[in-house]
JSON list of C-alpha atoms in Angstrom, two decimals:
[
{"chain": "A", "resi": 1, "resn": "THR", "atom": "CA", "xyz": [32.37, -24.96, -10.48]},
{"chain": "A", "resi": 2, "resn": "PRO", "atom": "CA", "xyz": [29.27, -25.00, -12.66]},
{"chain": "A", "resi": 3, "resn": "THR", "atom": "CA", "xyz": [25.94, -25.14, -10.90]},
{"chain": "A", "resi": 4, "resn": "ALA", "atom": "CA", "xyz": [22.74, -26.61, -12.31]},
{"chain": "A", "resi": 5, "resn": "LEU", "atom": "CA", "xyz": [20.45, -23.63, -11.93]},
{"chain": "A", "resi": 6, "resn": "ASP", "atom": "CA", "xyz": [17.56, -25.48, -13.55]},
{"chain": "A", "resi": 7, "resn": "ILE", "atom": "CA", "xyz": [17.53, -28.04, -10.74]},
{"chain": "A", "resi": 8, "resn": "ILE", "atom": "CA", "xyz": [17.46, -25.32, -8.08]},
{"chain": "A", "resi": 9, "resn": "LEU", "atom": "CA", "xyz": [14.66, -23.58, -10.01]},
{"chain": "A", "resi": 10, "resn": "LYS", "atom": "CA", "xyz": [12.68, -26.85, -10.09]},
{"chain": "A", "resi": 11, "resn": "LYS", "atom": "CA", "xyz": [13.23, -27.19, -6.36]},
{"chain": "A", "resi": 12, "resn": "ALA", "atom": "CA", "xyz": [11.74, -23.71, -5.82]},
{"chain": "A", "resi": 13, "resn": "LYS", "atom": "CA", "xyz": [8.75, -24.66, -8.00]},
{"chain": "A", "resi": 14, "resn": "LEU", "atom": "CA", "xyz": [8.25, -27.83, -5.95]},
{"chain": "A", "resi": 15, "resn": "TYR", "atom": "CA", "xyz": [8.26, -25.83, -2.73]},
{"chain": "A", "resi": 16, "resn": "LYS", "atom": "CA", "xyz": [5.69, -23.49, -4.27]},
{"chain": "A", "resi": 17, "resn": "LYS", "atom": "CA", "xyz": [3.46, -26.42, -5.28]},
{"chain": "A", "resi": 18, "resn": "LEU", "atom": "CA", "xyz": [3.76, -27.84, -1.77]},
{"chain": "A", "resi": 19, "resn": "GLY", "atom": "CA", "xyz": [2.58, -24.53, -0.34]},
{"chain": "A", "resi": 20, "resn": "GLU", "atom": "CA", "xyz": [5.88, -23.68, 1.33]},
{"chain": "A", "resi": 21, "resn": "ASN", "atom": "CA", "xyz": [6.03, -20.17, -0.07]},
{"chain": "A", "resi": 22, "resn": "ILE", "atom": "CA", "xyz": [8.76, -18.78, 2.19]},
{"chain": "A", "resi": 23, "resn": "GLN", "atom": "CA", "xyz": [11.07, -21.68, 1.36]},
{"chain": "A", "resi": 24, "resn": "SER", "atom": "CA", "xyz": [10.34, -21.31, -2.36]},
{"chain": "A", "resi": 25, "resn": "ILE", "atom": "CA", "xyz": [11.23, -17.61, -2.22]},
{"chain": "A", "resi": 26, "resn": "LYS", "atom": "CA", "xyz": [14.49, -18.36, -0.40]},
{"chain": "A", "resi": 27, "resn": "THR", "atom": "CA", "xyz": [15.35, -21.08, -2.92]},
{"chain": "A", "resi": 28, "resn": "ILE", "atom": "CA", "xyz": [14.65, -19.04, -6.04]},
{"chain": "A", "resi": 29, "resn": "ASN", "atom": "CA", "xyz": [16.46, -16.03, -4.58]},
{"chain": "A", "resi": 30, "resn": "TYR", "atom": "CA", "xyz": [19.47, -18.26, -3.88]},
{"chain": "A", "resi": 31, "resn": "CYS", "atom": "CA", "xyz": [19.27, -19.48, -7.48]},
{"chain": "A", "resi": 32, "resn": "ARG", "atom": "CA", "xyz": [19.11, -15.89, -8.77]},
{"chain": "A", "resi": 33, "resn": "ASN", "atom": "CA", "xyz": [22.14, -14.91, -6.69]},
{"chain": "A", "resi": 34, "resn": "LEU", "atom": "CA", "xyz": [24.17, -17.65, -8.36]},
{"chain": "A", "resi": 35, "resn": "ASP", "atom": "CA", "xyz": [23.73, -15.96, -11.76]},
{"chain": "A", "resi": 36, "resn": "LEU", "atom": "CA", "xyz": [22.96, -12.26, -11.43]},
{"chain": "A", "resi": 37, "resn": "GLN", "atom": "CA", "xyz": [23.10, -11.75, -15.22]},
{"chain": "A", "resi": 38, "resn": "ASP", "atom": "CA", "xyz": [20.11, -14.00, -15.97]},
{"chain": "A", "resi": 39, "resn": "ARG", "atom": "CA", "xyz": [16.98, -11.98, -16.76]},
{"chain": "A", "resi": 40, "resn": "TYR", "atom": "CA", "xyz": [14.72, -15.02, -16.64]},
{"chain": "A", "resi": 41, "resn": "LEU", "atom": "CA", "xyz": [15.74, -15.87, -13.08]},
{"chain": "A", "resi": 42, "resn": "ASN", "atom": "CA", "xyz": [15.41, -12.23, -12.08]},
{"chain": "A", "resi": 43, "resn": "ASN", "atom": "CA", "xyz": [11.88, -12.06, -13.50]},
{"chain": "A", "resi": 44, "resn": "LYS", "atom": "CA", "xyz": [10.85, -15.36, -11.86]},
{"chain": "A", "resi": 45, "resn": "THR", "atom": "CA", "xyz": [12.21, -14.18, -8.52]},
{"chain": "A", "resi": 46, "resn": "THR", "atom": "CA", "xyz": [10.26, -10.94, -8.88]},
{"chain": "A", "resi": 47, "resn": "LYS", "atom": "CA", "xyz": [7.09, -12.93, -9.57]},
{"chain": "A", "resi": 48, "resn": "TYR", "atom": "CA", "xyz": [7.64, -15.11, -6.50]},
{"chain": "A", "resi": 49, "resn": "PHE", "atom": "CA", "xyz": [8.16, -12.02, -4.34]},
{"chain": "A", "resi": 50, "resn": "LEU", "atom": "CA", "xyz": [5.07, -10.25, -5.68]},
{"chain": "A", "resi": 51, "resn": "ARG", "atom": "CA", "xyz": [2.83, -13.31, -5.47]},
{"chain": "A", "resi": 52, "resn": "ASN", "atom": "CA", "xyz": [3.69, -13.56, -1.80]},
{"chain": "A", "resi": 53, "resn": "ASN", "atom": "CA", "xyz": [3.14, -9.82, -1.19]},
{"chain": "A", "resi": 54, "resn": "TYR", "atom": "CA", "xyz": [6.82, -8.91, -0.74]},
{"chain": "A", "resi": 55, "resn": "ILE", "atom": "CA", "xyz": [6.37, -5.79, -2.84]},
{"chain": "A", "resi": 56, "resn": "GLU", "atom": "CA", "xyz": [9.54, -3.91, -1.85]},
{"chain": "A", "resi": 57, "resn": "GLN", "atom": "CA", "xyz": [11.77, -6.93, -2.53]},
{"chain": "A", "resi": 58, "resn": "GLY", "atom": "CA", "xyz": [10.04, -7.52, -5.87]},
{"chain": "A", "resi": 59, "resn": "GLN", "atom": "CA", "xyz": [10.51, -3.91, -6.91]},
{"chain": "A", "resi": 60, "resn": "SER", "atom": "CA", "xyz": [14.17, -3.91, -5.96]},
{"chain": "A", "resi": 61, "resn": "THR", "atom": "CA", "xyz": [14.74, -7.21, -7.77]},
{"chain": "A", "resi": 62, "resn": "ILE", "atom": "CA", "xyz": [13.14, -6.09, -11.03]},
{"chain": "A", "resi": 63, "resn": "SER", "atom": "CA", "xyz": [14.96, -2.75, -10.90]},
{"chain": "A", "resi": 64, "resn": "MET", "atom": "CA", "xyz": [18.29, -4.55, -11.38]},
{"chain": "A", "resi": 65, "resn": "PHE", "atom": "CA", "xyz": [17.56, -4.83, -15.11]},
{"chain": "A", "resi": 66, "resn": "THR", "atom": "CA", "xyz": [16.09, -1.39, -15.70]},
{"chain": "A", "resi": 67, "resn": "LYS", "atom": "CA", "xyz": [18.06, 1.74, -16.47]},
{"chain": "A", "resi": 68, "resn": "HIS", "atom": "CA", "xyz": [19.49, 3.21, -13.30]},
{"chain": "A", "resi": 69, "resn": "ASP", "atom": "CA", "xyz": [18.99, 6.84, -14.32]},
{"chain": "A", "resi": 70, "resn": "GLY", "atom": "CA", "xyz": [15.31, 6.97, -13.39]},
{"chain": "A", "resi": 71, "resn": "ASP", "atom": "CA", "xyz": [12.40, 5.44, -11.57]},
{"chain": "A", "resi": 72, "resn": "SER", "atom": "CA", "xyz": [12.13, 1.75, -12.40]},
{"chain": "A", "resi": 73, "resn": "GLU", "atom": "CA", "xyz": [8.32, 1.83, -12.10]},
{"chain": "A", "resi": 74, "resn": "LYS", "atom": "CA", "xyz": [8.11, 4.51, -14.79]},
{"chain": "A", "resi": 75, "resn": "ILE", "atom": "CA", "xyz": [10.59, 2.70, -17.03]},
{"chain": "A", "resi": 76, "resn": "LEU", "atom": "CA", "xyz": [8.62, -0.56, -16.79]},
{"chain": "A", "resi": 77, "resn": "ASN", "atom": "CA", "xyz": [5.41, 1.34, -17.52]},
{"chain": "A", "resi": 78, "resn": "ASP", "atom": "CA", "xyz": [7.00, 2.94, -20.59]},
{"chain": "A", "resi": 79, "resn": "LEU", "atom": "CA", "xyz": [8.19, -0.50, -21.73]},
{"chain": "A", "resi": 80, "resn": "GLN", "atom": "CA", "xyz": [4.61, -1.77, -21.31]},
{"chain": "A", "resi": 81, "resn": "CYS", "atom": "CA", "xyz": [5.70, -4.63, -19.07]},
{"chain": "A", "resi": 82, "resn": "ASN", "atom": "CA", "xyz": [2.22, -6.05, -18.53]},
{"chain": "A", "resi": 83, "resn": "TRP", "atom": "CA", "xyz": [3.14, -9.11, -16.48]},
{"chain": "A", "resi": 84, "resn": "TYR", "atom": "CA", "xyz": [4.91, -6.98, -13.87]},
{"chain": "A", "resi": 85, "resn": "GLU", "atom": "CA", "xyz": [2.11, -4.44, -13.59]},
{"chain": "A", "resi": 86, "resn": "LEU", "atom": "CA", "xyz": [-0.49, -7.20, -13.28]},
{"chain": "A", "resi": 87, "resn": "GLU", "atom": "CA", "xyz": [1.48, -9.04, -10.58]},
{"chain": "A", "resi": 88, "resn": "LEU", "atom": "CA", "xyz": [2.07, -5.79, -8.72]},
{"chain": "A", "resi": 89, "resn": "GLY", "atom": "CA", "xyz": [-1.61, -4.87, -9.02]},
{"chain": "A", "resi": 90, "resn": "PHE", "atom": "CA", "xyz": [-2.71, -8.24, -7.62]},
{"chain": "A", "resi": 91, "resn": "ALA", "atom": "CA", "xyz": [-0.18, -7.89, -4.76]},
{"chain": "A", "resi": 92, "resn": "TYR", "atom": "CA", "xyz": [-1.58, -4.47, -3.88]},
{"chain": "A", "resi": 93, "resn": "TYR", "atom": "CA", "xyz": [-5.10, -5.92, -4.09]},
{"chain": "A", "resi": 94, "resn": "ARG", "atom": "CA", "xyz": [-4.22, -8.76, -1.69]},
{"chain": "A", "resi": 95, "resn": "ILE", "atom": "CA", "xyz": [-2.89, -6.32, 0.92]},
{"chain": "A", "resi": 96, "resn": "LYS", "atom": "CA", "xyz": [-6.00, -4.14, 0.46]},
{"chain": "A", "resi": 97, "resn": "GLN", "atom": "CA", "xyz": [-4.32, -1.14, -1.16]},
{"chain": "A", "resi": 98, "resn": "TYR", "atom": "CA", "xyz": [-7.09, -0.84, -3.70]},
{"chain": "A", "resi": 99, "resn": "GLY", "atom": "CA", "xyz": [-6.09, 2.55, -5.10]},
{"chain": "A", "resi": 100, "resn": "LEU", "atom": "CA", "xyz": [-2.62, 1.41, -6.10]},
{"chain": "A", "resi": 101, "resn": "ALA", "atom": "CA", "xyz": [-4.01, -1.86, -7.45]},
{"chain": "A", "resi": 102, "resn": "LEU", "atom": "CA", "xyz": [-6.56, -0.02, -9.57]},
{"chain": "A", "resi": 103, "resn": "LYS", "atom": "CA", "xyz": [-3.85, 2.28, -10.91]},
{"chain": "A", "resi": 104, "resn": "LYS", "atom": "CA", "xyz": [-1.74, -0.70, -12.05]},
{"chain": "A", "resi": 105, "resn": "PHE", "atom": "CA", "xyz": [-4.74, -2.42, -13.65]},
{"chain": "A", "resi": 106, "resn": "TYR", "atom": "CA", "xyz": [-5.66, 0.81, -15.43]},
{"chain": "A", "resi": 107, "resn": "ASP", "atom": "CA", "xyz": [-2.09, 1.07, -16.76]},
{"chain": "A", "resi": 108, "resn": "VAL", "atom": "CA", "xyz": [-2.43, -2.40, -18.31]},
{"chain": "A", "resi": 109, "resn": "LYS", "atom": "CA", "xyz": [-5.75, -1.43, -19.88]},
{"chain": "A", "resi": 110, "resn": "LYS", "atom": "CA", "xyz": [-4.11, 1.70, -21.26]},
{"chain": "A", "resi": 111, "resn": "HIS", "atom": "CA", "xyz": [-1.36, -0.43, -22.82]},
{"chain": "A", "resi": 112, "resn": "PHE", "atom": "CA", "xyz": [-3.93, -2.48, -24.70]},
{"chain": "A", "resi": 113, "resn": "ILE", "atom": "CA", "xyz": [-5.67, 0.67, -25.90]},
{"chain": "A", "resi": 114, "resn": "ASP", "atom": "CA", "xyz": [-2.27, 1.80, -27.21]},
{"chain": "A", "resi": 115, "resn": "TYR", "atom": "CA", "xyz": [-1.84, -1.55, -29.00]},
{"chain": "A", "resi": 116, "resn": "TYR", "atom": "CA", "xyz": [-5.23, -1.11, -30.63]},
{"chain": "A", "resi": 117, "resn": "GLU", "atom": "CA", "xyz": [-4.44, 2.44, -31.74]},
{"chain": "A", "resi": 118, "resn": "ASP", "atom": "CA", "xyz": [-1.09, 1.33, -33.15]},
{"chain": "A", "resi": 119, "resn": "MET", "atom": "CA", "xyz": [-2.83, -1.37, -35.18]},
{"chain": "A", "resi": 120, "resn": "PHE", "atom": "CA", "xyz": [-5.29, 1.21, -36.46]},
{"chain": "A", "resi": 121, "resn": "ASP", "atom": "CA", "xyz": [-2.43, 3.49, -37.56]},
{"chain": "A", "resi": 122, "resn": "PHE", "atom": "CA", "xyz": [-0.80, 0.52, -39.27]},
{"chain": "A", "resi": 123, "resn": "HIS", "atom": "CA", "xyz": [-3.70, 0.34, -41.78]},
{"chain": "A", "resi": 124, "resn": "SER", "atom": "CA", "xyz": [-2.94, 3.75, -43.27]},
{"chain": "A", "resi": 125, "resn": "TYR", "atom": "CA", "xyz": [0.81, 3.14, -43.10]},
{"chain": "A", "resi": 126, "resn": "CYS", "atom": "CA", "xyz": [0.61, -0.08, -45.12]},
{"chain": "A", "resi": 127, "resn": "ILE", "atom": "CA", "xyz": [-1.53, 1.47, -47.82]},
{"chain": "A", "resi": 128, "resn": "ARG", "atom": "CA", "xyz": [0.71, 4.53, -48.01]},
{"chain": "A", "resi": 129, "resn": "LYS", "atom": "CA", "xyz": [3.95, 2.49, -48.21]},
{"chain": "A", "resi": 130, "resn": "SER", "atom": "CA", "xyz": [2.48, -0.35, -50.34]},
{"chain": "A", "resi": 131, "resn": "THR", "atom": "CA", "xyz": [3.55, -3.10, -47.96]},
{"chain": "A", "resi": 132, "resn": "LEU", "atom": "CA", "xyz": [0.55, -5.28, -48.65]},
{"chain": "A", "resi": 133, "resn": "ARG", "atom": "CA", "xyz": [2.12, -8.55, -47.53]},
{"chain": "A", "resi": 134, "resn": "MET", "atom": "CA", "xyz": [2.67, -7.18, -44.01]},
{"chain": "A", "resi": 135, "resn": "TYR", "atom": "CA", "xyz": [-0.83, -5.72, -44.06]},
{"chain": "A", "resi": 136, "resn": "VAL", "atom": "CA", "xyz": [-2.37, -9.11, -44.89]},
{"chain": "A", "resi": 137, "resn": "ASP", "atom": "CA", "xyz": [-0.29, -10.74, -42.14]},
{"chain": "A", "resi": 138, "resn": "MET", "atom": "CA", "xyz": [-1.56, -8.18, -39.62]},
{"chain": "A", "resi": 139, "resn": "LEU", "atom": "CA", "xyz": [-5.16, -8.76, -40.72]},
{"chain": "A", "resi": 140, "resn": "THR", "atom": "CA", "xyz": [-4.69, -12.50, -40.25]},
{"chain": "A", "resi": 141, "resn": "VAL", "atom": "CA", "xyz": [-3.43, -11.91, -36.71]},
{"chain": "A", "resi": 142, "resn": "GLN", "atom": "CA", "xyz": [-6.39, -9.66, -35.96]},
{"chain": "A", "resi": 143, "resn": "ASP", "atom": "CA", "xyz": [-8.83, -12.25, -37.29]},
{"chain": "A", "resi": 144, "resn": "SER", "atom": "CA", "xyz": [-7.38, -14.88, -35.00]},
{"chain": "A", "resi": 145, "resn": "GLN", "atom": "CA", "xyz": [-7.50, -12.59, -31.94]},
{"chain": "A", "resi": 146, "resn": "PHE", "atom": "CA", "xyz": [-10.85, -10.87, -32.24]}
]
C-alpha cells in the first residue's frame, strides 16, 4: 500500500520544532526505512542524526549512497559535500572534539578556495575557446556574489 512519506516527514519536523529530538529522529528514520532509495530522506535523516550528535549513525546513514569501494568520508570530501562536512564539524564541536571539528571546517574552506581557483582558470579558458557568452554569464554571477 502506498504511504504518504511527506506526512511522516512533517511529523518529524513538528517533533523537532517541539524540542522532542529523540522522537523526531525515530520518526524520520522510520520514514527513511519506508523508502530506502530516496536520497532526500537519507540526507535529512543524516542531518537529524548529526544535529543531535549521533555521529556514528549519521555516518552510516550517509554512506548508503556513496560508493562502497572506499571510505565514505573521503568520497564525500572529494565530492565537496559541504553541508555534510559542516554538520559533522558542528557535531564534533558540540561534543568538544575540537580537532576533528576544525579539520572538517578547514575542508569546507579548502573547497571554497578550489571554487575560486576554478573560476580563475575559467577566465583563460573562455578567452582561449572564444566562449564569450559563458564568460559574461560567469562574470554576472561573480558580480552578484562578491
